[in-house]
Amino acid sequence: MAPFSAAFRESPMSLLWRVRMRHAADLLTANALSIDQVALNAGYQSRSSFTRTFRGYYGSDPLEYRARALRASSDSATPTENAIEEFDAV
């Protein structure tokens, strides 16, 4: 474990936890799975355990994270849609 920790600057469990949370965040952003399915895909058998861990890592629960991600993606799509509308008007 010492060589691993020296190479990655964190313990194997810490790295696994970080990778699971990033994977869960990606799944939430894709908005294709339920929270229960995201929890299972991230390696959690319990939705409540997953939600507690996710909240500790990201500072918000999975539903709030998903809602923010969807708002951000729709906000970033708006300028493109406006540009298309302006082009069509010309």
PDB file of C-alpha atoms in Angstrom:
ATOM      1  CA  MET A   1       0.000   0.000   0.000  1.00  0.00           C
ATOM      2  CA  ALA A   2       2.912   2.375   0.673  1.00  0.00           C
ATOM      3  CA  PRO A   3       4.170   2.327  -2.946  1.00  0.00           C
ATOM      4  CA  PHE A   4       0.632   2.938  -4.209  1.00  0.00           C
ATOM      5  CA  SER A   5       0.107   5.826  -1.813  1.00  0.00           C
ATOM      6  CA  ALA A   6       3.478   7.293  -2.745  1.00  0.00           C
ATOM      7  CA  ALA A   7       2.738   7.037  -6.464  1.00  0.00           C
ATOM      8  CA  PHE A   8      -0.821   8.402  -6.359  1.00  0.00           C
ATOM      9  CA  ARG A   9      -0.542  10.593  -3.253  1.00  0.00           C
ATOM     10  CA  GLU A  10      -3.614   8.961  -1.760  1.00  0.00           C
ATOM     11  CA  SER A  11      -4.696   5.593  -0.436  1.00  0.00           C
ATOM     12  CA  PRO A  12      -6.295   2.999  -2.727  1.00  0.00           C
ATOM     13  CA  MET A  13      -9.659   3.451  -0.977  1.00  0.00           C
ATOM     14  CA  SER A  14      -9.487   7.223  -1.331  1.00  0.00           C
ATOM     15  CA  LEU A  15      -8.790   6.876  -5.051  1.00  0.00           C
ATOM     16  CA  LEU A  16     -11.619   4.350  -5.439  1.00  0.00           C
ATOM     17  CA  TRP A  17     -14.004   6.688  -3.599  1.00  0.00           C
ATOM     18  CA  ARG A  18     -13.009   9.611  -5.832  1.00  0.00           C
ATOM     19  CA  VAL A  19     -13.400   7.550  -9.028  1.00  0.00           C
ATOM     20  CA  ARG A  20     -16.823   6.284  -7.920  1.00  0.00           C
ATOM     21  CA  MET A  21     -18.037   9.804  -7.179  1.00  0.00           C
ATOM     22  CA  ARG A  22     -16.780  11.112 -10.545  1.00  0.00           C
ATOM     23  CA  HIS A  23     -18.490   8.198 -12.318  1.00  0.00           C
ATOM     24  CA  ALA A  24     -21.721   8.896 -10.434  1.00  0.00           C
ATOM     25  CA  ALA A  25     -21.536  12.597 -11.325  1.00  0.00           C
ATOM     26  CA  ASP A  26     -21.079  11.698 -14.997  1.00  0.00           C
ATOM     27  CA  LEU A  27     -24.093   9.385 -14.871  1.00  0.00           C
ATOM     28  CA  LEU A  28     -26.194  12.049 -13.154  1.00  0.00           C
ATOM     29  CA  THR A  29     -25.214  14.621 -15.763  1.00  0.00           C
ATOM     30  CA  ALA A  30     -26.204  12.234 -18.564  1.00  0.00           C
ATOM     31  CA  ASN A  31     -29.678  12.078 -16.946  1.00  0.00           C
ATOM     32  CA  ALA A  32     -30.407   8.613 -18.328  1.00  0.00           C
ATOM     33  CA  LEU A  33     -30.612   6.637 -15.073  1.00  0.00           C
ATOM     34  CA  SER A  34     -32.564   6.906 -11.843  1.00  0.00           C
ATOM     35  CA  ILE A  35     -30.704   7.791  -8.640  1.00  0.00           C
ATOM     36  CA  ASP A  36     -31.024   4.164  -7.510  1.00  0.00           C
ATOM     37  CA  GLN A  37     -29.436   2.981 -10.765  1.00  0.00           C
ATOM     38  CA  VAL A  38     -26.645   5.549 -10.462  1.00  0.00           C
ATOM     39  CA  ALA A  39     -25.985   4.373  -6.905  1.00  0.00           C
ATOM     40  CA  LEU A  40     -25.736   0.754  -8.045  1.00  0.00           C
ATOM     41  CA  ASN A  41     -23.465   1.691 -10.953  1.00  0.00           C
ATOM     42  CA  ALA A  42     -21.199   3.581  -8.554  1.00  0.00           C
ATOM     43  CA  GLY A  43     -20.905   0.503  -6.334  1.00  0.00           C
ATOM     44  CA  TYR A  44     -23.439   1.332  -3.620  1.00  0.00           C
ATOM     45  CA  GLN A  45     -26.158  -1.092  -2.564  1.00  0.00           C
ATOM     46  CA  SER A  46     -28.008   1.581  -0.606  1.00  0.00           C
ATOM     47  CA  ARG A  47     -29.373   4.807  -2.073  1.00  0.00           C
ATOM     48  CA  SER A  48     -29.126   6.530   1.310  1.00  0.00           C
ATOM     49  CA  SER A  49     -25.466   5.562   1.733  1.00  0.00           C
ATOM     50  CA  PHE A  50     -24.729   6.761  -1.792  1.00  0.00           C
ATOM     51  CA  THR A  51     -26.581  10.045  -1.212  1.00  0.00           C
ATOM     52  CA  ARG A  52     -24.680  10.712   2.045  1.00  0.00           C
ATOM     53  CA  THR A  53     -21.336  10.005   0.395  1.00  0.00           C
ATOM     54  CA  PHE A  54     -22.176  12.036  -2.717  1.00  0.00           C
ATOM     55  CA  ARG A  55     -23.326  14.978  -0.586  1.00  0.00           C
ATOM     56  CA  GLY A  56     -20.087  14.819   1.376  1.00  0.00           C
ATOM     57  CA  TYR A  57     -18.026  14.888  -1.807  1.00  0.00           C
ATOM     58  CA  TYR A  58     -19.957  17.423  -3.923  1.00  0.00           C
ATOM     59  CA  GLY A  59     -21.780  19.431  -1.266  1.00  0.00           C
ATOM     60  CA  SER A  60     -25.226  18.665  -2.664  1.00  0.00           C
ATOM     61  CA  ASP A  61     -27.398  15.613  -2.979  1.00  0.00           C
ATOM     62  CA  PRO A  62     -27.585  13.767  -6.320  1.00  0.00           C
ATOM     63  CA  LEU A  63     -30.928  15.292  -7.340  1.00  0.00           C
ATOM     64  CA  GLU A  64     -29.656  18.833  -6.753  1.00  0.00           C
ATOM     65  CA  TYR A  65     -26.447  18.026  -8.626  1.00  0.00           C
ATOM     66  CA  ARG A  66     -28.424  16.692 -11.584  1.00  0.00           C
ATOM     67  CA  ALA A  67     -30.716  19.741 -11.636  1.00  0.00           C
ATOM     68  CA  ARG A  68     -27.717  22.120 -11.606  1.00  0.00           C
ATOM     69  CA  ALA A  69     -26.014  20.154 -14.382  1.00  0.00           C
ATOM     70  CA  LEU A  70     -29.151  20.219 -16.522  1.00  0.00           C
ATOM     71  CA  ARG A  71     -29.590  23.973 -15.955  1.00  0.00           C
ATOM     72  CA  ALA A  72     -25.958  24.559 -16.886  1.00  0.00           C
ATOM     73  CA  SER A  73     -26.285  22.532 -20.071  1.00  0.00           C
ATOM     74  CA  SER A  74     -29.485  24.332 -21.076  1.00  0.00           C
ATOM     75  CA  ASP A  75     -27.869  27.702 -20.321  1.00  0.00           C
ATOM     76  CA  SER A  76     -24.916  26.826 -22.520  1.00  0.00           C
ATOM     77  CA  ALA A  77     -27.262  25.675 -25.313  1.00  0.00           C
ATOM     78  CA  THR A  78     -29.169  28.934 -25.334  1.00  0.00           C
ATOM     79  CA  PRO A  79     -26.519  31.054 -27.125  1.00  0.00           C
ATOM     80  CA  THR A  80     -26.270  28.455 -29.880  1.00  0.00           C
ATOM     81  CA  GLU A  81     -30.028  28.359 -30.315  1.00  0.00           C
ATOM     82  CA  ASN A  82     -30.136  32.172 -30.403  1.00  0.00           C
ATOM     83  CA  ALA A  83     -27.392  32.247 -33.038  1.00  0.00           C
ATOM     84  CA  ILE A  84     -29.333  29.776 -35.201  1.00  0.00           C
ATOM     85  CA  GLU A  85     -32.493  31.852 -34.891  1.00  0.00           C
ATOM     86  CA  GLU A  86     -30.606  35.020 -35.809  1.00  0.00           C
ATOM     87  CA  PHE A  87     -29.021  33.275 -38.815  1.00  0.00           C
ATOM     88  CA  ASP A  88     -32.422  32.031 -39.993  1.00  0.00           C
ATOM     89  CA  ALA A  89     -33.815  35.569 -39.716  1.00  0.00           C
ATOM     90  CA  VAL A  90     -31.153  36.891 -42.113  1.00  0.00           C
TER      91      VAL A  90
END
